[in-house]
Structures are given as C-alpha cells and as structure tokens.
PDB file of C-alpha atoms and ligand atoms in Angstrom:
ATOM      1  CA  MET A   1       4.974 -11.468 -15.673  1.00 43.00           C
ATOM      2  CA  ASN A   2       5.592 -10.614 -12.400  1.00 52.00           C
ATOM      3  CA  MET A   3       3.479  -8.728 -10.654  1.00 58.00           C
ATOM      4  CA  LEU A   4       5.435  -6.519  -9.176  1.00 64.00           C
ATOM      5  CA  ASP A   5       6.646  -5.138 -12.996  1.00 62.00           C
ATOM      6  CA  ASN A   6       3.443  -2.670 -13.522  1.00 86.00           C
ATOM      7  CA  ARG A   7       3.904  -0.843  -9.740  1.00 95.00           C
ATOM      8  CA  LEU A   8       6.129   2.083  -9.922  1.00 97.00           C
ATOM      9  CA  ILE A   9       6.902   3.414  -6.677  1.00 98.00           C
ATOM     10  CA  LEU A  10       7.806   6.919  -5.772  1.00 98.00           C
ATOM     11  CA  VAL A  11       9.728   7.244  -2.567  1.00 98.00           C
ATOM     12  CA  VAL A  12      10.101  11.401  -0.901  1.00 98.00           C
ATOM     13  CA  GLY A  13      12.394  11.553   2.028  1.00 97.00           C
ATOM     14  CA  ALA A  14      14.524   8.701   0.082  1.00 93.00           C
ATOM     15  CA  THR A  15      18.092  10.179   1.429  1.00 91.00           C
ATOM     16  CA  GLY A  16      16.284  10.234   4.622  1.00 92.00           C
ATOM     17  CA  GLY A  17      16.839   7.642   7.485  1.00 90.00           C
ATOM     18  CA  VAL A  18      13.254   5.447   7.181  1.00 93.00           C
ATOM     19  CA  GLY A  19      13.610   6.399   3.021  1.00 92.00           C
ATOM     20  CA  GLN A  20      16.809   4.946   2.473  1.00 89.00           C
ATOM     21  CA  LEU A  21      15.910   1.635   3.809  1.00 88.00           C
ATOM     22  CA  THR A  22      12.083   2.120   1.994  1.00 91.00           C
ATOM     23  CA  VAL A  23      14.261   2.067  -0.961  1.00 90.00           C
ATOM     24  CA  ALA A  24      16.295  -0.704  -0.108  1.00 88.00           C
ATOM     25  CA  LYS A  25      14.110  -2.544   0.363  1.00 89.00           C
ATOM     26  CA  LEU A  26      11.849  -2.257  -2.911  1.00 92.00           C
ATOM     27  CA  LEU A  27      14.766  -2.733  -4.902  1.00 90.00           C
ATOM     28  CA  ALA A  28      15.220  -6.146  -3.153  1.00 88.00           C
ATOM     29  CA  LYS A  29      11.110  -7.351  -3.858  1.00 91.00           C
ATOM     30  CA  GLY A  30      11.864  -6.361  -7.433  1.00 92.00           C
ATOM     31  CA  TYR A  31       9.320  -3.060  -7.644  1.00 95.00           C
ATOM     32  CA  GLN A  32      10.690  -0.001  -9.519  1.00 96.00           C
ATOM     33  CA  VAL A  33      11.691   2.833  -7.671  1.00 96.00           C
ATOM     34  CA  ARG A  34      11.020   6.760  -8.709  1.00 97.00           C
ATOM     35  CA  VAL A  35      12.511   9.536  -5.306  1.00 97.00           C
ATOM     36  CA  LEU A  36      11.869  12.625  -5.415  1.00 98.00           C
ATOM     37  CA  SER A  37      14.750  14.409  -3.600  1.00 97.00           C
ATOM     38  CA  ARG A  38      16.020  17.723  -3.766  1.00 97.00           C
ATOM     39  CA  SER A  39      19.581  16.978  -4.662  1.00 94.00           C
ATOM     40  CA  GLU A  40      21.193  14.883  -7.236  1.00 92.00           C
ATOM     41  CA  THR A  41      24.291  14.288  -5.582  1.00 90.00           C
ATOM     42  CA  LYS A  42      23.223  12.870  -2.495  1.00 88.00           C
ATOM     43  CA  THR A  43      20.072  10.699  -4.407  1.00 89.00           C
ATOM     44  CA  LYS A  44      23.523   9.543  -6.999  1.00 87.00           C
ATOM     45  CA  GLN A  45      25.605   8.490  -4.234  1.00 84.00           C
ATOM     46  CA  LEU A  46      23.072   6.670  -2.081  1.00 84.00           C
ATOM     47  CA  PHE A  47      21.595   4.651  -4.734  1.00 84.00           C
ATOM     48  CA  ASP A  48      24.750   5.277  -8.067  1.00 81.00           C
ATOM     49  CA  ASP A  49      21.667   4.540 -11.066  1.00 84.00           C
ATOM     50  CA  ARG A  50      19.456   1.643  -9.475  1.00 87.00           C
ATOM     51  CA  VAL A  51      16.923   3.802  -9.589  1.00 93.00           C
ATOM     52  CA  GLU A  52      15.237   6.849 -11.365  1.00 96.00           C
ATOM     53  CA  VAL A  53      15.700  10.314  -9.585  1.00 96.00           C
ATOM     54  CA  CYS A  54      13.566  13.531  -9.944  1.00 97.00           C
ATOM     55  CA  ILE A  55      14.139  16.805  -8.755  1.00 97.00           C
ATOM     56  CA  GLY A  56      11.734  18.005  -6.343  1.00 98.00           C
ATOM     57  CA  ASP A  57      10.744  20.196  -3.102  1.00 98.00           C
ATOM     58  CA  ILE A  58       7.528  18.977  -1.780  1.00 98.00           C
ATOM     59  CA  LYS A  59       7.037  23.312  -0.605  1.00 97.00           C
ATOM     60  CA  ASP A  60       6.779  23.762  -4.546  1.00 97.00           C
ATOM     61  CA  ILE A  61       3.625  21.882  -6.053  1.00 97.00           C
ATOM     62  CA  ASN A  62       4.689  22.741  -9.378  1.00 97.00           C
ATOM     63  CA  SER A  63       7.962  20.443  -8.424  1.00 97.00           C
ATOM     64  CA  LEU A  64       5.750  17.379  -8.071  1.00 97.00           C
ATOM     65  CA  THR A  65       4.286  17.097 -11.527  1.00 95.00           C
ATOM     66  CA  GLN A  66       6.841  14.882 -13.706  1.00 94.00           C
ATOM     67  CA  ALA A  67       7.964  12.783 -10.808  1.00 96.00           C
ATOM     68  CA  MET A  68       4.145  11.900 -10.425  1.00 96.00           C
ATOM     69  CA  ASP A  69       4.023  10.390 -14.111  1.00 96.00           C
ATOM     70  CA  SER A  70       2.824   7.252 -14.387  1.00 95.00           C
ATOM     71  CA  VAL A  71       3.236   6.207  -9.871  1.00 97.00           C
ATOM     72  CA  THR A  72       0.793   3.457  -9.219  1.00 97.00           C
ATOM     73  CA  ASP A  73       2.338   4.084  -5.664  1.00 98.00           C
ATOM     74  CA  VAL A  74       3.401   7.097  -3.400  1.00 98.00           C
ATOM     75  CA  ILE A  75       5.552   6.283   0.211  1.00 98.00           C
ATOM     76  CA  CYS A  76       6.454   9.168   2.021  1.00 98.00           C
ATOM     77  CA  SER A  77       9.235   9.651   4.741  1.00 98.00           C
ATOM     78  CA  VAL A  78       9.764  13.395   4.345  1.00 98.00           C
ATOM     79  CA  GLY A  79      10.193  14.846   7.791  1.00 96.00           C
ATOM     80  CA  THR A  80      12.447  17.974   9.601  1.00 96.00           C
ATOM     81  CA  THR A  81      13.165  18.114  13.589  1.00 94.00           C
ATOM     82  CA  ALA A  82      10.720  19.139  15.602  1.00 94.00           C
ATOM     83  CA  PHE A  83      12.921  21.599  17.852  1.00 92.00           C
ATOM     84  CA  PRO A  84      14.557  24.539  15.334  1.00 88.00           C
ATOM     85  CA  SER A  85      17.787  23.080  13.574  1.00 88.00           C
ATOM     86  CA  SER A  86      19.842  24.281  10.874  1.00 88.00           C
ATOM     87  CA  LYS A  87      17.520  21.721   8.854  1.00 91.00           C
ATOM     88  CA  TRP A  88      14.249  24.429   9.604  1.00 91.00           C
ATOM     89  CA  GLU A  89      16.381  27.574   7.575  1.00 90.00           C
ATOM     90  CA  LEU A  90      15.664  29.577   9.994  1.00 82.00           C
ATOM     91  CA  ASN A  91      16.579  33.228   8.998  1.00 74.00           C
ATOM     92  CA  LEU A  92      16.592  35.251  12.637  1.00 69.00           C
ATOM     93  CA  SER A  93      18.824  37.708  11.747  1.00 71.00           C
ATOM     94  CA  ASN A  94      15.551  39.944  12.345  1.00 72.00           C
ATOM     95  CA  PRO A  95      15.892  40.165  16.657  1.00 71.00           C
ATOM     96  CA  TRP A  96      12.377  41.298  17.193  1.00 71.00           C
ATOM     97  CA  ASP A  97      11.358  37.981  14.651  1.00 68.00           C
ATOM     98  CA  SER A  98      13.747  35.402  16.511  1.00 70.00           C
ATOM     99  CA  MET A  99      12.141  37.099  20.268  1.00 70.00           C
ATOM    100  CA  MET A 100       8.514  36.568  19.424  1.00 68.00           C
ATOM    101  CA  GLY A 101       9.559  32.922  17.860  1.00 69.00           C
ATOM    102  CA  TYR A 102      11.170  31.547  21.052  1.00 70.00           C
ATOM    103  CA  LEU A 103       8.061  33.229  23.143  1.00 74.00           C
ATOM    104  CA  ASN A 104       5.615  31.896  21.149  1.00 78.00           C
ATOM    105  CA  PRO A 105       7.631  28.608  19.998  1.00 78.00           C
ATOM    106  CA  LYS A 106       4.084  26.987  18.074  1.00 76.00           C
ATOM    107  CA  GLN A 107       4.723  30.148  15.406  1.00 79.00           C
ATOM    108  CA  LEU A 108       7.862  29.702  15.272  1.00 80.00           C
ATOM    109  CA  GLY A 109       8.041  27.395  12.325  1.00 81.00           C
ATOM    110  CA  LYS A 110       5.871  29.982  10.119  1.00 83.00           C
ATOM    111  CA  LYS A 111       9.391  31.921  10.131  1.00 81.00           C
ATOM    112  CA  ALA A 112      11.239  28.939   8.757  1.00 85.00           C
ATOM    113  CA  LYS A 113      11.509  27.995   5.780  1.00 88.00           C
ATOM    114  CA  ASN A 114      11.795  24.101   6.444  1.00 91.00           C
ATOM    115  CA  SER A 115      10.056  23.336   9.694  1.00 93.00           C
ATOM    116  CA  PRO A 116       7.191  20.389  10.311  1.00 96.00           C
ATOM    117  CA  LEU A 117       4.729  23.457   9.617  1.00 95.00           C
ATOM    118  CA  GLN A 118       6.069  23.401   5.739  1.00 96.00           C
ATOM    119  CA  ILE A 119       7.277  20.214   5.877  1.00 97.00           C
ATOM    120  CA  ASP A 120       4.734  17.377   7.560  1.00 98.00           C
ATOM    121  CA  ALA A 121       1.085  20.016   7.156  1.00 98.00           C
ATOM    122  CA  GLU A 122       2.271  22.101   3.424  1.00 97.00           C
ATOM    123  CA  GLY A 123       4.046  20.147   1.705  1.00 98.00           C
ATOM    124  CA  VAL A 124       2.641  16.964   2.654  1.00 98.00           C
ATOM    125  CA  ILE A 125      -0.681  18.504   1.105  1.00 98.00           C
ATOM    126  CA  ASN A 126       1.018  19.486  -1.670  1.00 98.00           C
ATOM    127  CA  LEU A 127       2.165  15.851  -2.471  1.00 98.00           C
ATOM    128  CA  VAL A 128      -1.283  14.543  -2.102  1.00 98.00           C
ATOM    129  CA  LYS A 129      -2.809  17.284  -3.821  1.00 98.00           C
ATOM    130  CA  SER A 130      -0.588  15.884  -6.867  1.00 97.00           C
ATOM    131  CA  CYS A 131      -1.211  12.921  -6.860  1.00 94.00           C
ATOM    132  CA  LYS A 132      -5.556  13.866  -7.089  1.00 88.00           C
ATOM    133  CA  ASN A 133      -5.682  12.954 -11.115  1.00 88.00           C
ATOM    134  CA  ILE A 134      -4.393  10.067 -10.589  1.00 92.00           C
ATOM    135  CA  GLN A 135      -4.885   6.504 -10.166  1.00 93.00           C
ATOM    136  CA  LEU A 136      -2.376   5.825  -7.288  1.00 97.00           C
ATOM    137  CA  GLU A 137      -3.026   1.651  -5.787  1.00 97.00           C
ATOM    138  CA  ARG A 138      -2.000   3.252  -2.285  1.00 98.00           C
ATOM    139  CA  PHE A 139      -0.189   6.394  -0.409  1.00 98.00           C
ATOM    140  CA  VAL A 140       2.460   5.644   2.379  1.00 98.00           C
ATOM    141  CA  LEU A 141       2.585   8.344   4.982  1.00 98.00           C
ATOM    142  CA  VAL A 142       5.411   8.042   7.570  1.00 98.00           C
ATOM    143  CA  SER A 143       3.827  10.266  10.674  1.00 98.00           C
ATOM    144  CA  SER A 144       4.287   9.822  14.461  1.00 98.00           C
ATOM    145  CA  CYS A 145       2.355   8.306  17.443  1.00 98.00           C
ATOM    146  CA  GLY A 146       0.974  11.370  19.437  1.00 98.00           C
ATOM    147  CA  VAL A 147      -0.757  12.944  16.827  1.00 98.00           C
ATOM    148  CA  LEU A 148      -4.075  12.044  19.292  1.00 98.00           C
ATOM    149  CA  ARG A 149      -2.522  12.981  21.851  1.00 98.00           C
ATOM    150  CA  PRO A 150      -0.475  16.444  21.491  1.00 97.00           C
ATOM    151  CA  ASN A 151      -1.114  17.531  24.823  1.00 97.00           C
ATOM    152  CA  GLN A 152      -0.152  14.455  26.960  1.00 97.00           C
ATOM    153  CA  PHE A 153       3.063  14.188  28.153  1.00 94.00           C
ATOM    154  CA  PRO A 154       5.699  13.548  26.850  1.00 93.00           C
ATOM    155  CA  TYR A 155       4.408  14.387  23.523  1.00 95.00           C
ATOM    156  CA  SER A 156       3.031  17.367  24.573  1.00 95.00           C
ATOM    157  CA  ILE A 157       7.121  18.290  25.074  1.00 94.00           C
ATOM    158  CA  LEU A 158       8.218  16.593  21.731  1.00 95.00           C
ATOM    159  CA  ASN A 159       4.552  18.763  20.462  1.00 95.00           C
ATOM    160  CA  LEU A 160       6.686  22.285  22.276  1.00 93.00           C
ATOM    161  CA  PHE A 161       7.062  24.034  17.722  1.00 92.00           C
ATOM    162  CA  GLY A 162       4.054  22.173  16.704  1.00 95.00           C
ATOM    163  CA  VAL A 163       5.096  18.910  14.973  1.00 97.00           C
ATOM    164  CA  LEU A 164       2.299  17.240  15.618  1.00 97.00           C
ATOM    165  CA  TYR A 165       0.132  18.951  14.819  1.00 97.00           C
ATOM    166  CA  ALA A 166       1.363  19.359  11.703  1.00 97.00           C
ATOM    167  CA  LYS A 167       1.447  15.544  11.110  1.00 98.00           C
ATOM    168  CA  LYS A 168      -2.114  16.043  12.088  1.00 98.00           C
ATOM    169  CA  GLN A 169      -2.491  18.373   9.939  1.00 98.00           C
ATOM    170  CA  GLY A 170      -0.891  16.120   6.974  1.00 98.00           C
ATOM    171  CA  GLU A 171      -2.633  12.897   7.652  1.00 98.00           C
ATOM    172  CA  ASP A 172      -5.781  14.733   7.523  1.00 98.00           C
ATOM    173  CA  TYR A 173      -5.302  16.042   4.244  1.00 98.00           C
ATOM    174  CA  LEU A 174      -4.625  12.662   2.789  1.00 98.00           C
ATOM    175  CA  ILE A 175      -7.710  10.928   4.661  1.00 98.00           C
ATOM    176  CA  ASN A 176     -10.292  12.927   3.109  1.00 98.00           C
ATOM    177  CA  SER A 177      -8.497  12.571  -0.613  1.00 97.00           C
ATOM    178  CA  GLY A 178      -9.934   9.638  -0.669  1.00 96.00           C
ATOM    179  CA  ILE A 179      -6.805   8.142  -2.111  1.00 97.00           C
ATOM    180  CA  PRO A 180      -6.155   5.277  -0.947  1.00 98.00           C
ATOM    181  CA  TYR A 181      -3.665   5.554   1.922  1.00 98.00           C
ATOM    182  CA  THR A 182      -1.973   4.262   4.869  1.00 98.00           C
ATOM    183  CA  ILE A 183      -1.041   5.635   7.511  1.00 98.00           C
ATOM    184  CA  ILE A 184       2.056   4.271   9.503  1.00 98.00           C
ATOM    185  CA  ARG A 185       3.117   5.989  13.379  1.00 98.00           C
ATOM    186  CA  PRO A 186       5.974   5.450  14.564  1.00 98.00           C
ATOM    187  CA  SER A 187       7.832   6.473  17.781  1.00 97.00           C
ATOM    188  CA  ARG A 188      11.173   7.540  18.561  1.00 94.00           C
ATOM    189  CA  LEU A 189      13.103   6.604  16.032  1.00 92.00           C
ATOM    190  CA  ILE A 190      16.081   4.008  16.192  1.00 88.00           C
ATOM    191  CA  ASP A 191      18.450   1.778  14.307  1.00 82.00           C
ATOM    192  CA  GLY A 192      20.375   3.742  12.145  1.00 70.00           C
ATOM    193  CA  PRO A 193      20.987   5.392   9.427  1.00 63.00           C
ATOM    194  CA  PHE A 194      20.787   8.715  12.253  1.00 53.00           C
ATOM    195  CA  THR A 195      19.638  11.582  10.166  1.00 52.00           C
ATOM    196  CA  SER A 196      18.165  14.051  13.140  1.00 45.00           C
ATOM    197  CA  TYR A 197      19.318  15.948  15.917  1.00 44.00           C
ATOM    198  CA  ASP A 198      17.072  14.609  18.869  1.00 42.00           C
ATOM    199  CA  LEU A 199      17.386  13.425  22.055  1.00 37.00           C
ATOM    200  CA  ASN A 200      16.614  10.069  20.779  1.00 42.00           C
ATOM    201  CA  THR A 201      19.448  10.447  18.163  1.00 43.00           C
ATOM    202  CA  LEU A 202      21.877  11.177  20.784  1.00 32.00           C
ATOM    203  CA  LEU A 203      21.703   8.394  22.530  1.00 41.00           C
ATOM    204  CA  GLN A 204      21.547   6.038  19.823  1.00 45.00           C
ATOM    205  CA  ALA A 205      19.836   3.046  21.511  1.00 41.00           C
ATOM    206  CA  LYS A 206      20.158  -0.331  18.829  1.00 55.00           C
ATOM    207  CA  THR A 207      17.751  -2.589  18.431  1.00 60.00           C
ATOM    208  CA  ASP A 208      19.569  -3.601  15.288  1.00 60.00           C
ATOM    209  CA  GLY A 209      16.151  -4.942  14.399  1.00 60.00           C
ATOM    210  CA  GLU A 210      16.303  -8.048  16.358  1.00 77.00           C
ATOM    211  CA  GLN A 211      13.434  -6.709  19.004  1.00 88.00           C
ATOM    212  CA  LYS A 212       9.606  -7.565  18.335  1.00 93.00           C
ATOM    213  CA  VAL A 213       7.722  -5.477  15.957  1.00 95.00           C
ATOM    214  CA  VAL A 214       3.921  -4.007  17.701  1.00 96.00           C
ATOM    215  CA  ILE A 215       1.405  -2.517  16.125  1.00 97.00           C
ATOM    216  CA  ALA A 216      -1.428  -0.452  16.948  1.00 98.00           C
ATOM    217  CA  THR A 217      -4.755   1.290  16.272  1.00 98.00           C
ATOM    218  CA  GLY A 218      -6.181   4.540  18.693  1.00 98.00           C
ATOM    219  CA  ASP A 219      -2.548   6.252  19.437  1.00 98.00           C
ATOM    220  CA  LYS A 220      -2.569   4.647  22.627  1.00 97.00           C
ATOM    221  CA  ILE A 221       0.751   2.922  22.708  1.00 97.00           C
ATOM    222  CA  ASN A 222       4.843   3.871  23.358  1.00 95.00           C
ATOM    223  CA  GLY A 223       8.621   3.366  22.803  1.00 94.00           C
ATOM    224  CA  GLN A 224      10.722   2.520  20.203  1.00 93.00           C
ATOM    225  CA  SER A 225      10.687   1.962  17.147  1.00 94.00           C
ATOM    226  CA  SER A 226      13.162   0.485  14.136  1.00 92.00           C
ATOM    227  CA  ARG A 227      13.942   2.577  11.112  1.00 91.00           C
ATOM    228  CA  ILE A 228      14.235  -0.949   9.999  1.00 88.00           C
ATOM    229  CA  ASP A 229      11.044  -2.333  11.212  1.00 93.00           C
ATOM    230  CA  VAL A 230       9.187   0.747  10.012  1.00 96.00           C
ATOM    231  CA  ALA A 231      10.372   0.706   6.284  1.00 93.00           C
ATOM    232  CA  ASN A 232       9.366  -2.891   5.961  1.00 92.00           C
ATOM    233  CA  ALA A 233       6.236  -1.789   7.021  1.00 97.00           C
ATOM    234  CA  CYS A 234       6.058   0.850   4.259  1.00 98.00           C
ATOM    235  CA  VAL A 235       6.733  -1.947   1.584  1.00 96.00           C
ATOM    236  CA  GLU A 236       4.916  -5.120   3.284  1.00 97.00           C
ATOM    237  CA  CYS A 237       1.801  -2.908   3.387  1.00 97.00           C
ATOM    238  CA  LEU A 238       1.416  -2.281  -0.825  1.00 97.00           C
ATOM    239  CA  SER A 239       0.772  -5.516  -1.228  1.00 95.00           C
ATOM    240  CA  SER A 240      -2.103  -6.269   1.626  1.00 96.00           C
ATOM    241  CA  GLU A 241      -5.595  -5.308   1.640  1.00 97.00           C
ATOM    242  CA  GLN A 242      -6.164  -5.328   5.727  1.00 97.00           C
ATOM    243  CA  THR A 243      -4.047  -2.340   5.517  1.00 98.00           C
ATOM    244  CA  LYS A 244      -5.505   0.293   3.056  1.00 98.00           C
ATOM    245  CA  ASN A 245      -7.182   3.194   4.721  1.00 98.00           C
ATOM    246  CA  LYS A 246      -6.295   2.671   7.945  1.00 98.00           C
ATOM    247  CA  ALA A 247      -3.472   4.141  10.286  1.00 98.00           C
ATOM    248  CA  PHE A 248      -1.734   2.541  12.956  1.00 98.00           C
ATOM    249  CA  GLU A 249       1.675   2.724  15.294  1.00 98.00           C
ATOM    250  CA  ILE A 250       3.949   0.647  14.762  1.00 98.00           C
ATOM    251  CA  ILE A 251       6.855  -0.262  18.338  1.00 97.00           C
ATOM    252  CA  ASN A 252       9.649  -2.893  18.886  1.00 94.00           C
ATOM    253  CA  GLN A 253       8.863  -4.294  22.294  1.00 93.00           C
ATOM    254  CA  GLY A 254       9.977  -7.784  23.630  1.00 90.00           C
ATOM    255  CA  GLU A 255      12.097 -10.069  22.489  1.00 86.00           C
ATOM    256  CA  ARG A 256      11.755 -11.393  18.552  1.00 83.00           C
ATOM    257  CA  LYS A 257      11.332 -15.225  18.349  1.00 80.00           C
ATOM    258  CA  ASP A 258       9.793 -16.051  14.912  1.00 79.00           C
ATOM    259  CA  THR A 259      10.230 -14.355  11.908  1.00 82.00           C
ATOM    260  CA  LEU A 260       8.468 -11.553  11.163  1.00 87.00           C
ATOM    261  CA  ASP A 261       4.698 -12.201   9.488  1.00 93.00           C
ATOM    262  CA  TRP A 262       3.522  -9.097   8.747  1.00 95.00           C
ATOM    263  CA  ASN A 263       0.142 -10.428   7.229  1.00 96.00           C
ATOM    264  CA  LYS A 264      -0.433 -11.784  10.971  1.00 95.00           C
ATOM    265  CA  LEU A 265       0.060  -8.499  12.058  1.00 96.00           C
ATOM    266  CA  TRP A 266      -2.270  -6.752   9.751  1.00 97.00           C
ATOM    267  CA  GLU A 267      -5.246  -8.752  10.921  1.00 96.00           C
ATOM    268  CA  LEU A 268      -4.849  -6.674  14.473  1.00 95.00           C
ATOM    269  CA  LEU A 269      -6.044  -3.810  12.261  1.00 96.00           C
TER     270      LEU A 269
HETATM  271  N1  NAP B 301      13.194  11.362  14.689  1.00 79.63           N
HETATM  272  C1  NAP B 301      12.024  10.113  15.238  1.00 79.63           C
HETATM  273  O1  NAP B 301      12.436   9.861  16.566  1.00 79.63           O
HETATM  274  C2  NAP B 301      11.056  10.417  14.646  1.00 79.63           C
HETATM  275  C3  NAP B 301       9.866   9.659  15.228  1.00 79.63           C
HETATM  276  C4  NAP B 301       8.503  10.264  14.846  1.00 79.63           C
HETATM  277  C5  NAP B 301       8.163   9.261  13.358  1.00 79.63           C
HETATM  278  N2  NAP B 301       9.118  10.523  12.389  1.00 79.63           N
HETATM  279  C6  NAP B 301       8.605  10.887  10.990  1.00 79.63           C
HETATM  280  O2  NAP B 301       9.719   9.925  10.772  1.00 79.63           O
HETATM  281  C7  NAP B 301      10.056   9.826   9.749  1.00 79.63           C
HETATM  282  C8  NAP B 301      10.771   9.736   9.141  1.00 79.63           C
HETATM  283  O3  NAP B 301      12.122  10.141  10.011  1.00 79.63           O
HETATM  284  P1  NAP B 301      13.584   9.873   9.317  1.00 79.63           P
HETATM  285  O4  NAP B 301      14.167  10.014  10.524  1.00 79.63           O
HETATM  286  O5  NAP B 301      13.776   8.953   8.716  1.00 79.63           O
HETATM  287  O6  NAP B 301      13.405  11.335   8.305  1.00 79.63           O
HETATM  288  P2  NAP B 301      15.090  12.132   7.852  1.00 79.63           P
HETATM  289  O7  NAP B 301      16.314  11.042   8.441  1.00 79.63           O
HETATM  290  O8  NAP B 301      14.804  13.711   8.575  1.00 79.63           O
HETATM  291  O9  NAP B 301      14.730  12.247   6.119  1.00 79.63           O
HETATM  292  C9  NAP B 301      14.011  13.051   6.060  1.00 79.63           C
HETATM  293  C10 NAP B 301      13.382  13.535   4.634  1.00 79.63           C
HETATM  294  O10 NAP B 301      13.086  14.526   4.156  1.00 79.63           O
HETATM  295  C11 NAP B 301      13.741  14.839   2.648  1.00 79.63           C
HETATM  296  N3  NAP B 301      12.934  15.694   3.103  1.00 79.63           N
HETATM  297  C12 NAP B 301      12.762  17.408   4.282  1.00 79.63           C
HETATM  298  N4  NAP B 301      12.303  18.699   3.750  1.00 79.63           N
HETATM  299  C13 NAP B 301      12.444  18.164   2.466  1.00 79.63           C
HETATM  300  C14 NAP B 301      11.761  19.144   1.248  1.00 79.63           C
HETATM  301  N5  NAP B 301      11.280  20.460   1.200  1.00 79.63           N
HETATM  302  N6  NAP B 301      11.019  18.431   0.107  1.00 79.63           N
HETATM  303  C15 NAP B 301      11.466  16.730  -0.569  1.00 79.63           C
HETATM  304  N7  NAP B 301      12.251  16.800   0.550  1.00 79.63           N
HETATM  305  C16 NAP B 301      12.463  17.058   1.781  1.00 79.63           C
HETATM  306  C17 NAP B 301      14.782  14.724   3.100  1.00 79.63           C
HETATM  307  O11 NAP B 301      15.654  15.360   2.208  1.00 79.63           O
HETATM  308  P3  NAP B 301      17.375  16.007   2.598  1.00 79.63           P
HETATM  309  O12 NAP B 301      17.998  14.827   1.997  1.00 79.63           O
HETATM  310  O13 NAP B 301      17.266  16.576   0.913  1.00 79.63           O
HETATM  311  O14 NAP B 301      17.312  16.843   3.432  1.00 79.63           O
HETATM  312  C18 NAP B 301      14.847  13.983   3.610  1.00 79.63           C
HETATM  313  O15 NAP B 301      14.834  12.588   2.480  1.00 79.63           O
HETATM  314  C19 NAP B 301       9.628  11.422   9.624  1.00 79.63           C
HETATM  315  O16 NAP B 301       8.332  11.495   8.669  1.00 79.63           O
HETATM  316  C20 NAP B 301       9.764  11.447  10.774  1.00 79.63           C
HETATM  317  O17 NAP B 301       8.599  12.981  10.703  1.00 79.63           O
HETATM  318  C21 NAP B 301      10.487  10.526  13.331  1.00 79.63           C
END
C-alpha cells in the first residue's frame, strides 16, 4: 500500500495563490485532497473533480465540522489583504465609524467582516478549535515574516492595520493547542498567481522559482518568497519529523544551482 493512501489533507485557502499551488503539488505527490472554500464555483473552475470540496467560512466554526471528518492533516494558507480593500468587506457607510477607523487604523479591522483580525486571528483559532477532537498528523500554518518584530521597519508599515498581531495570535493559539504543527513564515510573496492588492503584487517581481531557498528561525531574515517554494514547503514538511512543532521563515535569495533538497534544509531547524 502507498504510504500516502491513508493521508487526507484539508487545504484551507485553496483558491488563493499559495493554496492553488499547494493543492497541485499535493495531487502530484499522490495525496488525497479536500478543500474548504467559500465558493463552489471558484473551486470547480480551479480543480474540476480532482479534489473533494467542502463549503465553509473560517469565521463560522459550525461550517468547519464536516470538512474535518477523517482528515489527517490541515494546511492553512488563508489570508486577506494587510491594508483595507474590498476583501475586508468593510461597511463604512457611517462616516463617523469611517473617520474613527482611519484615526485608529488598528481598530478598523473590528469594523470589517473579513479583515486580518477575523481571518488570521479569529478564523485560524476557529480552525484549530475544530481539529481538537481529531488525531492530526500535522497542522501547517502559513503565517508571515515580521510576526516577532512588528515594530521594526518595514514590518511596522505592513502592520499599520494589525496584520502581524493577528497572525501572531493565530500562531500562538496553534502552538498552545497541543496539535503537531509547522508554521511557515514567508516574506513578500512573489510568483503568480497574483491575487492580492499590495505593493509587491503590483511590482510583480518574478523569480519563476529559480532563486535559492533560504530557511531560518527566530524571524531575522528579510527578502521575498516564491509562492511556488512556499507551497512546496507546505507539502514537503508533511513527511518530515524535523519540521514538527517548528516555526521557520522562508525566502528566496541567490542563485539556485542544485536541485532543491528539502531534507537538507530541514536539518537547519
Ligand atoms: N502577500 C504577501 O506578500 C504575503 C506575505 C507574507 C505572508 N503572506 C501570507 O501567505 C498566505 C498566502 O498568501 P496568498 O497571497 O497566496 O493568499 P491569497 O491569494 O490572498 O488567498 C487567500 C485565501 O484565503 C481564503 N479566504 C479568505 N477569507 C476566507 C474565509 N473567511 N473563509 C475561508 N477562506 C477564506 C481565500 O478564499 P476566497 O477565494 O474565497 O477569497 C483564498 O483562498 C496568507 O496567509 C498571507 O497572509 C502573504
């Protein structure tokens, strides 16, 4: 029997940039894949019938129960924009709320429906809570560089509306849950698909996955991270004991000369 036959991976955020690539890589490796998505149409368009689909929203814990049935691993790459955008589903029809929101940016997320506070903090916490009664092999969470230094430039800018605080809340809840975890912290994401509205997306720097992968711990490195390599890391760490209960940063830097050896990278953790 193939070792992967009994692993059923739930991908949350599968319609996003990293998520799409993660699903593709999982399927290529022979894993069974289920995705949790808010949109059946979007999911069908992307993956046809190659994955099982559960409709749910991480803000609603009751919508997550069915997706967890028989799952062995969860990969979560959900996210929203760091700065207010249509993805936040803000209703600023009340001008007073709007003004107060902008005077106190970190409060603005509370007025939204899908801001980092609701997704990266409360949503991730909901997801972890719904896994508590199942025996998970691994919960992989895509977080962000800067969570341990939100007041340092340039993270202080990224964190103007509190995204790094929200990500840290999600991380901490997972770490303290007792579920075996791996936290992957990319820097500015590059390499398509480009789905977010931030500066780096507009600049659209491209490595095509050709730069060397650098991983580190302690949140000290800066750079840019290929979505392709972040997705690969999400999948590769599932079969590595060395990545269990670890958090690490991942960036791309320098020329990639040799074939990527993930096991060698994991030795650095
Ligand atoms: N962009 C950067 O430079 C950067 C830097 C560091 C870390 N990160 C993090 O890296 C991860 C992947 O980034 P990305 O750019 O690939 O993400 P993305 O393309 O923005 O995708 C986000 C995903 O989250 C899903 N989602 C949003 N709200 C949801 C909700 N309420 N319930 C269920 N799913 C929801 C979206 O689903 P829909 O299709 O339904 O909207 C989508 O699948 C994110 O955690 C992001 O914060 C990004």
